[in-house]
Coordinates of C-alpha atoms in Angstrom, one line a residue:
X11 CA 5.4 17.3 23.9
X12 CA 1.7 15.9 24.5
X13 CA 0.4 19.3 24.7
X14 CA 2.2 20.3 21.6
X15 CA 0.2 17.3 19.8
X16 CA -2.8 18.0 21.1
X17 CA -2.4 21.9 20.2
X18 CA -1.9 20.8 16.7
X19 CA -5.1 18.6 16.4
X20 CA -7.3 21.4 18.1
X21 CA -5.8 23.7 15.9
X22 CA -7.1 21.4 12.9
X23 CA -10.3 21.1 14.3
X24 CA -10.8 24.7 14.8
X25 CA -10.2 25.6 11.3
X26 CA -12.1 22.8 9.9
X27 CA -15.4 24.0 11.6
X28 CA -15.4 27.4 9.8
X29 CA -17.6 27.6 6.7
X30 CA -16.2 28.1 3.3
X31 CA -16.8 31.8 1.9
X32 CA -14.6 32.0 -1.6
X33 CA -12.9 28.9 -2.8
X34 CA -12.9 30.2 -6.5
X35 CA -9.3 29.2 -6.8
X36 CA -9.1 25.7 -5.9
X37 CA -12.2 23.3 -6.6
X38 CA -12.8 19.9 -5.9
X39 CA -14.7 17.5 -8.2
X40 CA -15.6 13.7 -8.8
X41 CA -12.6 11.9 -9.9
X42 CA -12.6 9.0 -12.6
X43 CA -11.3 5.6 -11.3
X44 CA -8.7 4.3 -14.0
X45 CA -7.5 1.3 -13.3
X46 CA -10.2 -0.9 -12.1
X47 CA -12.3 -3.5 -14.2
X48 CA -14.5 -0.6 -15.7
X49 CA -13.6 3.2 -15.3
X50 CA -16.2 5.0 -13.2
X51 CA -16.9 8.3 -11.5
X52 CA -15.9 8.3 -8.0
X53 CA -19.2 9.5 -6.6
X54 CA -20.9 6.6 -8.6
X55 CA -18.6 4.0 -7.6
X56 CA -19.9 1.2 -5.7
X57 CA -16.8 0.8 -3.6
X58 CA -14.5 2.4 -1.0
X59 CA -12.2 4.3 -2.7
X60 CA -9.4 7.0 -2.3
X61 CA -7.9 8.4 -4.9
X62 CA -4.9 10.5 -4.9
X63 CA -3.3 12.6 -7.7
X64 CA 0.1 13.8 -9.1
X65 CA -0.7 17.2 -7.4
X66 CA -1.3 15.4 -4.3
X67 CA 1.8 13.4 -4.3
X68 CA 4.0 16.4 -5.3
X69 CA 2.5 18.5 -2.6
X70 CA 3.5 16.1 0.3
X71 CA 7.3 16.4 -0.6
X72 CA 8.0 12.9 0.6
X73 CA 11.1 10.3 0.2
X74 CA 9.4 7.4 -0.9
X75 CA 5.9 5.7 -1.5
X76 CA 5.6 4.4 1.9
X77 CA 5.5 7.6 3.6
X78 CA 3.1 8.9 1.2
X79 CA 0.9 6.0 2.3
X80 CA 1.5 6.2 6.1
X81 CA 0.9 10.2 6.3
X82 CA -1.8 11.0 3.4
X83 CA -4.1 7.6 3.2
X84 CA -5.7 5.3 5.3
X85 CA -3.0 2.3 4.5
X86 CA -0.4 1.7 7.3
X87 CA 3.0 1.3 6.6
X88 CA 5.7 -0.1 8.9
X89 CA 9.1 -1.3 7.9
X90 CA 9.4 -5.2 7.8
X91 CA 11.6 -5.5 11.2
X92 CA 13.2 -2.7 10.2
X93 CA 13.9 -2.7 6.8
X94 CA 12.5 0.8 4.9
X95 CA 12.6 -0.3 1.6
X96 CA 10.4 -3.7 2.2
X97 CA 7.3 -2.1 4.4
X98 CA 4.5 -4.1 5.8
X99 CA 1.1 -2.4 5.0
X100 CA -2.0 -2.7 6.4
X101 CA -5.9 -1.6 6.2
X102 CA -8.8 -2.9 7.4
X103 CA -7.4 -4.7 10.6
X104 CA -5.6 -7.6 8.8
X105 CA -2.5 -6.6 11.3
X106 CA 0.8 -7.8 10.9
X107 CA -0.1 -10.0 7.9
X108 CA -2.0 -7.1 6.2
X109 CA 0.5 -6.8 3.5
X110 CA -0.5 -10.2 2.4
X111 CA -4.3 -9.1 2.2
X112 CA -3.8 -6.2 -0.1
X113 CA -3.1 -6.6 -3.8
X114 CA -0.9 -4.1 -5.4
X115 CA -0.8 -3.4 -9.1
X116 CA 1.5 -0.7 -11.2
X117 CA -0.2 -0.3 -14.5
X118 CA -1.7 -3.5 -14.0
X119 CA 1.5 -5.3 -13.1
X120 CA 1.2 -7.2 -9.9
X121 CA 4.0 -6.4 -7.3
X122 CA 3.2 -8.9 -4.6
X123 CA 5.7 -11.7 -4.0
X124 CA 5.4 -15.9 -3.7
X125 CA 6.8 -15.5 -0.3
X126 CA 6.3 -13.4 2.8
X127 CA 8.2 -10.6 1.6
X128 CA 6.5 -7.0 0.9
X129 CA 6.2 -5.7 -2.5
X130 CA 9.2 -3.3 -2.8
X131 CA 7.1 0.1 -3.5
X132 CA 10.3 2.1 -2.7
X133 CA 11.4 1.0 -6.6
X134 CA 8.6 3.4 -7.6
X135 CA 9.7 6.9 -7.7
X136 CA 6.7 9.6 -6.3
X137 CA 7.7 11.9 -9.0
X138 CA 6.6 9.1 -11.6
X139 CA 3.1 8.8 -10.4
X140 CA 0.0 10.1 -11.9
X141 CA -2.6 8.7 -9.6
X142 CA -2.9 6.2 -6.8
X143 CA -6.2 4.5 -6.4
X144 CA -7.2 2.3 -2.9
X145 CA -10.0 0.2 -3.7
X146 CA -11.1 -1.3 0.1
X147 CA -12.7 -4.7 0.7
X148 CA -13.0 -5.3 -2.8
X149 CA -11.1 -5.8 -6.6
X150 CA -10.8 -9.4 -6.1
X151 CA -12.4 -10.1 -9.3
X152 CA -9.6 -8.5 -11.5
X153 CA -7.1 -8.1 -8.6
X154 CA -7.3 -12.0 -7.5
X155 CA -5.3 -13.9 -5.1
X156 CA -4.9 -11.8 -1.9
X157 CA -7.4 -9.4 -2.0
X158 CA -9.0 -9.7 1.3
X159 CA -8.5 -6.2 2.4
X160 CA -8.4 -4.5 -1.1
X161 CA -6.2 -3.3 -4.0
X162 CA -3.9 -0.6 -4.4
X163 CA -3.4 0.2 -7.7
X164 CA -0.6 2.7 -9.2
X165 CA -0.8 4.4 -12.5
X166 CA 2.7 6.0 -13.5
X167 CA 2.5 9.2 -15.9
X168 CA 2.1 9.3 -19.5
X169 CA 2.3 13.2 -20.4
X170 CA 4.9 15.9 -21.7
X171 CA 6.3 16.8 -18.2
X172 CA 10.2 17.2 -17.5
X173 CA 10.9 17.1 -14.2
X174 CA 14.2 17.1 -12.1
X175 CA 14.5 17.3 -8.0
X176 CA 17.0 17.0 -6.0
X177 CA 17.1 17.3 -2.0
X178 CA 19.4 16.7 0.6
X179 CA 18.6 16.1 4.6
X180 CA 20.0 15.0 7.8
X181 CA 21.4 12.0 8.8
X182 CA 23.3 12.5 5.2
X183 CA 20.0 11.7 3.2
X184 CA 20.6 13.0 -0.6
X185 CA 18.0 12.2 -3.1
X186 CA 17.8 13.1 -7.1
X187 CA 15.0 11.9 -9.4
X188 CA 14.0 13.1 -12.9
X189 CA 11.0 12.3 -15.3
X190 CA 11.6 13.2 -19.0
X191 CA 8.0 12.4 -20.9
X192 CA 7.0 12.9 -24.8
X193 CA 3.5 12.4 -25.7
X194 CA 1.9 13.3 -29.2
X195 CA -0.5 11.4 -31.5
X196 CA 1.7 8.5 -32.1
X197 CA 4.0 8.5 -29.8
X198 CA 4.2 8.1 -26.0
X199 CA 7.9 7.7 -24.5
X200 CA 9.2 8.4 -21.3
X201 CA 12.4 7.6 -19.0
X202 CA 12.4 8.1 -15.0
X203 CA 14.5 7.5 -12.3
X204 CA 15.6 8.1 -8.8
X205 CA 18.8 7.4 -6.7
X206 CA 19.0 7.9 -3.1
X207 CA 21.3 7.5 -0.1
X208 CA 21.4 8.2 4.0
X209 CA 23.8 7.5 6.2
X210 CA 21.3 5.7 8.9
X211 CA 19.9 6.8 12.2
X212 CA 20.9 3.7 14.5
X213 CA 24.0 2.4 15.3
X214 CA 24.7 -1.2 14.2
X215 CA 27.8 -2.1 15.8
X216 CA 30.1 -0.6 18.8
X217 CA 32.6 1.0 16.4
X218 CA 30.2 3.5 15.2
X219 CA 28.8 2.0 12.1
X220 CA 25.4 3.0 11.6
X221 CA 22.4 1.4 9.5
X222 CA 23.2 3.3 6.2
X223 CA 21.1 2.7 3.1
X224 CA 20.7 3.1 -0.7
X225 CA 19.2 2.4 -3.5
X226 CA 18.7 3.5 -7.4
X227 CA 15.9 2.9 -10.0
X228 CA 15.0 3.6 -13.3
X229 CA 12.5 2.9 -16.1
X230 CA 11.9 3.3 -19.8
X231 CA 8.5 3.4 -21.6
X232 CA 7.3 3.4 -24.9
X233 CA 3.7 3.4 -26.6
X234 CA 3.4 3.5 -30.5
X235 CA -0.1 3.9 -32.3
X236 CA 1.0 1.5 -35.0
X237 CA -2.6 1.9 -37.0
X238 CA -5.7 3.7 -36.0
X239 CA -6.6 0.6 -34.4
X240 CA -3.5 -0.6 -32.9
X241 CA -1.6 0.5 -29.8
X242 CA 1.5 -1.3 -28.7
X243 CA 3.6 -0.9 -26.0
X244 CA 6.9 -1.6 -24.5
X245 CA 8.4 -1.2 -20.7
X246 CA 11.6 -1.8 -18.5
X247 CA 12.3 -1.2 -15.1
X248 CA 15.2 -1.9 -12.5
X249 CA 15.8 -1.6 -9.2
X250 CA 18.7 -1.9 -7.1
X251 CA 19.1 -1.4 -3.0
X252 CA 21.7 -2.0 -0.6
X253 CA 20.1 -1.8 3.4
X254 CA 21.4 -2.3 6.7
X255 CA 18.9 -2.8 9.3
X256 CA 19.4 -3.2 13.2
X257 CA 17.8 -5.8 15.7
X258 CA 15.4 -5.1 18.3
X259 CA 15.7 -3.7 21.6
X260 CA 14.6 -4.5 25.2
X261 CA 11.9 -2.1 26.4
X262 CA 14.7 -0.4 28.7
X263 CA 17.0 -0.1 25.7
X264 CA 14.2 1.5 23.5
X265 CA 13.1 4.2 26.2
X266 CA 16.9 5.2 27.2
X267 CA 18.5 5.5 23.6
X268 CA 16.1 4.0 20.8
X269 CA 19.3 4.6 18.1
X270 CA 21.5 2.1 19.9
X271 CA 22.6 -0.8 18.3
X272 CA 20.4 -3.9 18.6
X273 CA 20.9 -7.5 19.3
X274 CA 21.8 -8.3 15.5
X275 CA 21.9 -6.5 12.3
X276 CA 21.3 -7.5 8.6
X277 CA 22.9 -6.5 5.3
X278 CA 20.7 -7.2 2.2
X279 CA 20.8 -6.1 -1.3
X280 CA 17.9 -6.6 -3.1
X281 CA 17.6 -6.2 -7.1
X282 CA 14.7 -6.3 -9.6
X283 CA 14.4 -6.3 -13.3
X284 CA 11.0 -5.9 -15.1
X285 CA 10.4 -6.2 -19.1
X286 CA 7.0 -5.6 -19.9
X287 CA 5.1 -5.6 -23.4
X288 CA 1.2 -4.9 -24.2
X289 CA -0.9 -4.2 -26.9
X290 CA -4.3 -3.0 -27.3
X291 CA -6.6 -2.9 -30.6
X292 CA -9.6 -1.2 -30.8
X293 CA -12.1 -3.2 -32.7
X294 CA -15.1 -0.6 -33.0
X295 CA -16.1 2.5 -30.8
X296 CA -17.4 0.3 -28.3
X297 CA -15.0 -3.1 -28.1
X298 CA -11.5 -3.1 -27.3
X299 CA -8.9 -6.1 -27.0
X300 CA -6.0 -5.6 -24.2
X301 CA -2.9 -8.0 -23.4
X302 CA 0.0 -7.4 -21.3
X303 CA 2.9 -9.8 -21.1
X304 CA 5.5 -9.4 -18.0
X305 CA 9.0 -11.1 -16.8
X306 CA 10.5 -10.1 -13.6
X307 CA 13.9 -11.4 -12.2
X308 CA 14.8 -10.5 -8.6
X309 CA 17.7 -11.3 -6.5
X310 CA 17.8 -11.0 -2.5
X311 CA 20.8 -11.1 -1.3
X312 CA 21.2 -11.4 2.7
X313 CA 25.1 -10.6 3.0
X314 CA 25.5 -11.3 6.7
X315 CA 24.1 -14.9 6.1
X316 CA 25.3 -15.7 2.7
X317 CA 21.9 -16.5 1.7
X318 CA 20.8 -15.7 -1.9
X319 CA 17.4 -16.2 -3.2
X320 CA 16.4 -15.9 -7.1
X321 CA 13.2 -15.1 -8.2
X322 CA 11.7 -15.9 -11.8
X323 CA 8.0 -14.2 -12.3
X324 CA 6.1 -14.4 -15.7
X325 CA 2.5 -13.3 -16.3
X326 CA 0.2 -12.9 -19.0
X327 CA -3.1 -11.1 -18.4
X328 CA -5.8 -10.7 -21.5
X329 CA -9.3 -9.2 -21.8
X330 CA -11.9 -8.0 -24.1
X331 CA -13.8 -5.1 -23.2
X332 CA -17.0 -3.5 -23.9
X333 CA -18.0 0.1 -23.1
X334 CA -21.4 2.2 -23.8
X335 CA -23.2 4.8 -22.2
X336 CA -25.1 2.1 -20.0
X337 CA -23.2 -1.0 -20.0
X338 CA -19.6 -2.0 -19.7
X339 CA -18.5 -5.5 -19.5
X340 CA -14.7 -6.8 -19.0
X341 CA -14.0 -10.3 -19.9
X342 CA -10.5 -11.9 -19.0
X343 CA -7.7 -14.3 -18.0
X344 CA -5.1 -13.8 -15.9
X345 CA -1.8 -16.6 -15.7
X346 CA 1.2 -16.2 -13.3
X347 CA 4.2 -18.4 -12.9
X348 CA 6.9 -17.9 -10.4
X349 CA 9.9 -19.5 -9.1
X350 CA 11.8 -19.2 -6.0
X351 CA 15.5 -21.0 -6.1
X352 CA 17.9 -21.1 -3.3
X353 CA 21.0 -22.9 -2.6
X354 CA 19.1 -26.0 -1.8
X355 CA 15.5 -26.1 -3.4
X356 CA 13.4 -24.7 -6.5
X357 CA 9.9 -23.8 -5.5
X358 CA 7.3 -22.6 -7.6
X359 CA 3.6 -21.0 -7.2
X360 CA 1.3 -20.9 -10.2
X361 CA -1.7 -19.3 -10.6
X362 CA -4.4 -19.1 -13.7
X363 CA -7.8 -17.2 -13.3
X364 CA -10.6 -16.0 -15.9
X365 CA -13.0 -13.5 -14.5
X366 CA -15.9 -11.5 -15.7
X367 CA -16.9 -8.0 -14.6
X368 CA -19.8 -5.7 -15.5
X369 CA -21.5 -2.5 -14.9
X370 CA -25.1 -1.4 -15.5
X371 CA -26.3 2.6 -15.5
X372 CA -29.6 3.8 -15.6
X373 CA -30.6 6.8 -14.2
X374 CA -29.5 7.8 -10.8
X375 CA -28.5 3.8 -10.3
X376 CA -25.3 1.7 -11.0
X377 CA -25.3 -2.0 -10.9
X378 CA -21.9 -4.0 -10.2
X379 CA -21.4 -7.5 -10.7
X380 CA -18.3 -9.9 -11.2
X381 CA -16.7 -13.1 -10.6
X382 CA -13.5 -15.0 -10.7
X383 CA -12.3 -18.4 -10.9
X384 CA -9.0 -19.4 -9.8
X385 CA -6.7 -22.0 -9.5
X386 CA -3.2 -22.0 -7.6
X387 CA -0.6 -24.9 -7.2
X388 CA 2.6 -25.3 -5.2
X389 CA 5.7 -27.3 -5.8
X390 CA 8.8 -28.5 -4.5
X391 CA 11.9 -30.4 -6.1
X392 CA 10.8 -33.3 -4.2
X393 CA 7.2 -33.7 -5.7
X394 CA 5.1 -32.0 -2.7
X395 CA 2.9 -30.0 -4.2
X396 CA -1.0 -28.7 -3.3
X397 CA -3.4 -27.0 -5.6
X398 CA -6.7 -25.3 -4.3
X399 CA -9.5 -23.6 -6.9
X400 CA -11.0 -20.5 -5.4
X401 CA -13.8 -18.4 -6.4
X402 CA -14.2 -14.6 -6.3
X403 CA -17.3 -12.9 -6.2
X404 CA -18.2 -8.8 -6.3
X405 CA -21.8 -7.3 -6.2
X406 CA -22.6 -3.6 -6.1
X407 CA -25.0 -0.9 -6.0
X408 CA -24.6 2.9 -6.1
X409 CA -27.3 5.3 -5.8
X410 CA -27.2 8.9 -6.5
X411 CA -29.2 10.8 -3.8
X412 CA -28.5 14.3 -5.6
X413 CA -25.6 15.5 -8.4
X414 CA -23.3 15.7 -4.9
X415 CA -24.3 12.9 -3.2
X416 CA -24.7 9.1 -3.2
X417 CA -25.0 6.4 -1.0
X418 CA -23.8 2.5 -2.0
X419 CA -23.6 -0.7 -0.6
X420 CA -21.3 -4.1 -1.9
X421 CA -20.6 -7.3 -1.3
X422 CA -17.3 -9.4 -2.0
X423 CA -16.2 -12.6 -1.5
X424 CA -12.2 -12.9 -1.8
X425 CA -9.6 -15.1 -0.8
X426 CA -5.7 -15.5 -0.1
X427 CA -3.9 -18.6 -0.5
X428 CA -0.6 -19.1 1.2
X429 CA 3.0 -17.9 0.7
X430 CA 5.6 -20.1 -0.6
X431 CA 7.6 -20.0 2.9
X432 CA 4.3 -20.9 4.9
X433 CA 4.3 -24.3 3.1
X434 CA 8.1 -24.9 2.5
X435 CA 11.4 -24.2 4.0
X436 CA 13.4 -22.1 1.8
X437 CA 16.7 -23.1 2.2
X438 CA 15.9 -27.0 1.8
X439 CA 12.6 -27.2 0.0
X440 CA 11.4 -29.1 2.7
X441 CA 7.6 -29.5 3.3
X442 CA 6.5 -28.1 6.4
X443 CA 2.6 -29.0 6.0
X444 CA -0.8 -27.4 3.9
X445 CA -1.9 -23.8 5.1
X446 CA -5.1 -23.2 3.7
X447 CA -6.3 -20.4 2.1
X448 CA -8.2 -17.8 3.8
X449 CA -11.8 -16.6 2.7
X450 CA -13.6 -13.4 3.5
X451 CA -17.1 -12.3 3.1
X452 CA -17.0 -8.4 2.9
X453 CA -20.0 -6.1 3.3
X454 CA -19.3 -2.3 2.8
X455 CA -22.1 0.6 3.3
X456 CA -21.1 4.0 2.0
X457 CA -21.8 7.7 1.7
X458 CA -20.0 10.1 -0.6
X459 CA -20.6 13.7 -0.8
X460 CA -18.6 16.1 -3.1
X461 CA -19.1 19.4 -3.9
X462 CA -16.5 22.3 -5.2
X463 CA -15.4 23.0 -1.3
X464 CA -15.6 19.7 0.2
X465 CA -15.0 16.1 -0.6
X466 CA -16.5 14.0 2.4
X467 CA -16.6 10.0 2.1
X468 CA -17.6 7.4 5.1
X469 CA -18.3 3.8 5.1
X470 CA -19.0 1.0 7.7
X471 CA -17.4 -2.4 7.0
X472 CA -18.1 -5.9 8.1
X473 CA -15.4 -8.7 7.3
X474 CA -16.4 -12.3 8.0
X475 CA -13.3 -14.6 7.9
X476 CA -12.6 -18.4 7.3
X477 CA -9.1 -19.7 7.8
X478 CA -7.2 -16.4 8.2
X479 CA -3.5 -17.1 7.9
X480 CA -1.2 -16.5 10.3
X481 CA 2.2 -17.3 12.5
X482 CA 2.0 -19.3 15.6
X483 CA 5.1 -18.4 17.7
X484 CA 5.1 -20.6 20.3
X485 CA 6.4 -19.1 23.6
X486 CA 8.6 -22.4 24.2
X487 CA 9.9 -22.2 20.6
X488 CA 9.0 -25.9 20.2
X489 CA 5.7 -25.8 18.3
X490 CA 5.4 -22.9 16.4
X491 CA 4.5 -22.8 12.9
X492 CA 2.2 -21.4 10.2
X493 CA -1.4 -22.1 10.5
X494 CA -4.9 -21.0 10.3
X495 CA -7.6 -18.8 12.7
X496 CA -10.8 -21.0 12.1
X497 CA -13.2 -18.2 12.5
X498 CA -12.5 -14.3 12.7
X499 CA -14.2 -11.1 12.1
X500 CA -13.2 -7.3 11.5
X501 CA -15.8 -4.3 11.6
X502 CA -14.9 -0.4 11.4
X503 CA -15.9 3.0 10.2
X504 CA -13.8 4.9 7.8
X505 CA -14.2 8.6 7.3
X506 CA -12.4 11.1 4.9
X507 CA -12.5 14.8 4.3
X508 CA -11.0 17.2 2.3
X509 CA -12.6 20.8 3.2
X510 CA -11.2 24.0 1.1
X511 CA -12.3 26.3 4.0
X512 CA -11.1 29.4 2.0
X513 CA -8.4 30.5 -0.6
X514 CA -6.0 30.4 2.0
X515 CA -6.5 27.5 4.1
X516 CA -7.6 23.8 3.4
X517 CA -8.0 20.6 5.7
X518 CA -7.5 16.7 4.9
X519 CA -8.8 14.2 7.5
X520 CA -8.5 10.5 7.7
X521 CA -10.1 8.5 10.6
X522 CA -10.3 4.5 10.5
X523 CA -11.8 2.8 13.2
X524 CA -11.4 -1.1 13.3
X525 CA -11.9 -3.7 15.8
X526 CA -10.5 -7.3 14.6
X527 CA -11.9 -10.3 16.5
X528 CA -10.9 -13.9 16.9
X529 CA -13.8 -15.8 17.1
X530 CA -12.6 -19.6 17.2
X531 CA -9.0 -20.5 17.5
X532 CA -7.0 -23.0 19.7
X533 CA -3.5 -23.6 19.3
X534 CA -1.2 -26.0 21.3
X535 CA -3.9 -25.8 24.0
X536 CA -4.0 -21.9 24.1
X537 CA -7.8 -21.2 23.2
X538 CA -7.9 -17.4 21.6
X539 CA -11.4 -17.2 21.1
X540 CA -12.7 -13.8 21.8
X541 CA -9.2 -12.1 21.6
X542 CA -8.2 -9.2 19.6
X543 CA -6.2 -9.8 17.0
X544 CA -2.6 -8.5 17.6
X545 CA -1.1 -5.7 15.7
X546 CA -4.2 -3.9 15.2
X547 CA -5.1 -0.3 16.7
X548 CA -8.7 0.4 17.4
X549 CA -8.2 3.9 16.0
X550 CA -5.9 5.6 13.1
X551 CA -5.9 9.3 12.4
X552 CA -4.4 11.4 9.8
X553 CA -5.2 15.3 10.0
X554 CA -3.5 17.8 7.5
X555 CA -4.1 21.5 7.6
X556 CA -3.0 23.4 4.7
X557 CA -2.3 27.4 4.3
X558 CA -1.4 29.1 1.0
X559 CA -0.9 33.1 2.1
X560 CA -0.2 33.7 -1.7
X561 CA -0.2 31.9 -5.0
X562 CA 3.4 30.9 -4.4
X563 CA 3.7 29.6 -0.9
X564 CA 2.2 26.4 0.8
X565 CA 2.6 25.5 4.4
X566 CA 1.2 22.0 5.3
X567 CA 1.0 20.7 8.8
X568 CA 0.1 17.0 9.2
X569 CA -0.4 15.1 12.3
X570 CA -0.9 11.1 12.5
X571 CA -1.9 9.1 15.8
X572 CA -2.1 5.5 15.9
X573 CA -4.0 4.1 19.1
X574 CA -1.7 1.3 20.8
X575 CA -2.2 -2.3 20.3
X576 CA -1.5 -5.8 21.3
X577 CA 2.5 -6.5 20.5
X578 CA 2.5 -8.8 17.1
X579 CA 2.8 -12.0 18.7
X580 CA 0.7 -11.8 21.3
X581 CA -2.4 -13.8 20.0
X582 CA -3.2 -14.7 24.0
X583 CA -3.7 -10.9 24.8
X584 CA -1.5 -11.4 27.9
X585 CA 2.1 -10.1 27.3
X586 CA 3.0 -7.2 30.0
X587 CA 4.1 -4.9 27.0
X588 CA 1.8 -3.5 24.4
X589 CA 2.4 -2.0 21.2
X590 CA 2.8 2.0 21.8
X591 CA 0.4 4.4 20.5
X592 CA 2.2 5.9 17.1
X593 CA 2.4 9.6 16.8
X594 CA 4.4 12.1 14.5
X595 CA 3.8 15.4 13.5
X596 CA 5.2 17.0 10.8
X597 CA 5.4 20.2 8.7
X598 CA 6.5 21.4 5.2
X599 CA 7.0 24.5 3.2
X600 CA 6.9 25.0 -0.6
X601 CA 7.7 28.0 -2.9
X602 CA 6.7 27.5 -6.5
X603 CA 6.5 29.7 -9.6
X604 CA 5.6 28.3 -12.9
X605 CA 8.8 26.1 -13.7
X606 CA 10.5 25.7 -10.4
X607 CA 9.7 25.2 -6.6
X608 CA 11.9 24.9 -3.5
X609 CA 10.8 22.9 -0.4
X610 CA 11.9 22.1 3.1
X611 CA 10.1 19.7 5.5
X612 CA 10.5 18.5 8.8
X613 CA 9.5 14.9 9.8
X614 CA 8.5 13.9 13.7
X615 CA 9.2 17.6 14.8
X616 CA 8.1 17.0 18.7
X617 CA 11.1 13.8 18.3
X618 CA 8.6 11.5 19.2
X619 CA 9.7 7.8 19.9
X620 CA 7.9 5.0 18.1
X621 CA 8.6 1.6 17.8
X622 CA 7.1 -1.7 16.5
X623 CA 6.7 -4.3 19.3
X624 CA 6.9 -8.0 18.2
X625 CA 6.7 -9.4 21.9
X626 CA 8.0 -8.3 25.4
X627 CA 11.3 -7.0 25.3
X628 CA 11.4 -7.1 21.0
X629 CA 10.9 -4.1 19.9
X630 CA 12.2 -2.2 16.5
X631 CA 12.5 1.8 16.4
X632 CA 10.8 3.3 13.5
X633 CA 10.5 7.1 12.7
X634 CA 11.9 7.8 16.6
X635 CA 13.7 10.8 15.8
X636 CA 13.2 14.4 14.1
X637 CA 14.4 14.7 10.3
X638 CA 14.2 17.2 7.7
X639 CA 15.1 17.7 4.1
X640 CA 15.2 20.6 1.8
X641 CA 15.5 20.7 -2.0
X642 CA 14.4 22.1 -4.9
X643 CA 12.4 20.8 -8.6
X644 CA 12.5 22.1 -12.0
X645 CA 9.9 21.7 -14.3
X646 CA 9.8 22.3 -18.2

């Protein structure tokens, strides 16, 4: 098996070393970053940015957005203790808490939760997405609280596509999705939805029951050009999930059969309903006013434990934008009111912010400067409360070296406030003590080179952190608590390259090297100074080889590798078991005509076992067996 994996990587490296001869059929070009504070060409961006288009997502034939992020981008996605619908994300070495340091938005609406539950990206059908923009170590000014590692912006379609897709797979997988859009000069209207189920890959008891899962999601969006100057919009989305996930295994159990039942299993229902309204008023050719209001209600029902959590989120954002050829300015306010109700308590977290972002271009220089002031406030029924005033800063410069290449440098001062369940016991509302917000100084130096045949990006970064938030898991189970790492730092290298070798062959490579070091932290007489942050792999490699023998057929081979790491709770770096390297090799084939396509995909073709190590003999199997899907898509 190891030889097969090495052979795949060798093949990718060999083909990528060939020189392009004829790339007239497909060409690469700089894309526009549309969801940041100020639109800009990615070649002129002052930030380290990854952009993935609707075409990239469609070609990947993924079952959900997590699979796309994990296989095609520098982001790492891991099922949260086995839950595939709420996965933890990481980039730039934040480890097990990485998802709390990434702000995720969909059409400008924050998806982050006020507790430690990851954002539910499974509620977004891949077929509805127009673009994904990943801004690393930046985005705090507009993204706000939690953008220490960066921001992931998701933009859904607004076009005339009519798409229906269906596939079946191993383990009882069945999925159907649709997108129906209409757009003219006055009106845009769309509806999209997806339903998926599977019979599971693990046993949860001795009666043959498995960790079966199912979800459904839908959305409706409307935009109307009421006058020449005024655009109004409305949106509604829903998601319904039911998931059963198994408990951890010992190393002996994992090595013998990762599909066997663990020490426990959980059944959870997780529902979300969102209503949105917005307006855009064009004051003149250069000046625009925007406002968006969102209301989200969510319910998490842990059926196994009879625990129900109800969420009520209200958010408002408004801005005035000025744009000319040389200067762009955005001034705005954000407000967020989040409430979490359980059988024993009501807890709230509120954020209020004002921000300013500017970008100035002259000749071959682009300059960026922005500032954000944000207050956070926490409350429970008993009157226990905490508040904080936080400051975010972004500065950046991009220098064009030629029409195809540029260098950039940016600095960001970012922050992440605590989640509610780090301060309070959710079931009772009991106040457990304050956890200070983490604050980070981010420095990034990068290089871009984009031609018709090659899109190459590289950046090095350094992150200096104070009060990084973590959970101290006391081995004796008596002093465990949420607290802060006094001082820590991270540094690394990101490389991405999309190379059109010829009309038939193309290669995409993502490589990330990271070191995450604890500088100062003593907890319960344990001195972690100089240790590595657990759960962070030094090396993360994703390589994709595409082969198009004719206009209709595409064959894609993808290899993913992450090096070993310390187990998630191993802050002393002395557990006897480490996080194993993660490896998987996937292959897909697509046959497409103008209005239809058929496709098939095999994931983990070498049946590589993978797992998430929390501590010794506490392992959650993930992507540990070969799976396959086959389906078709109709386009009108």
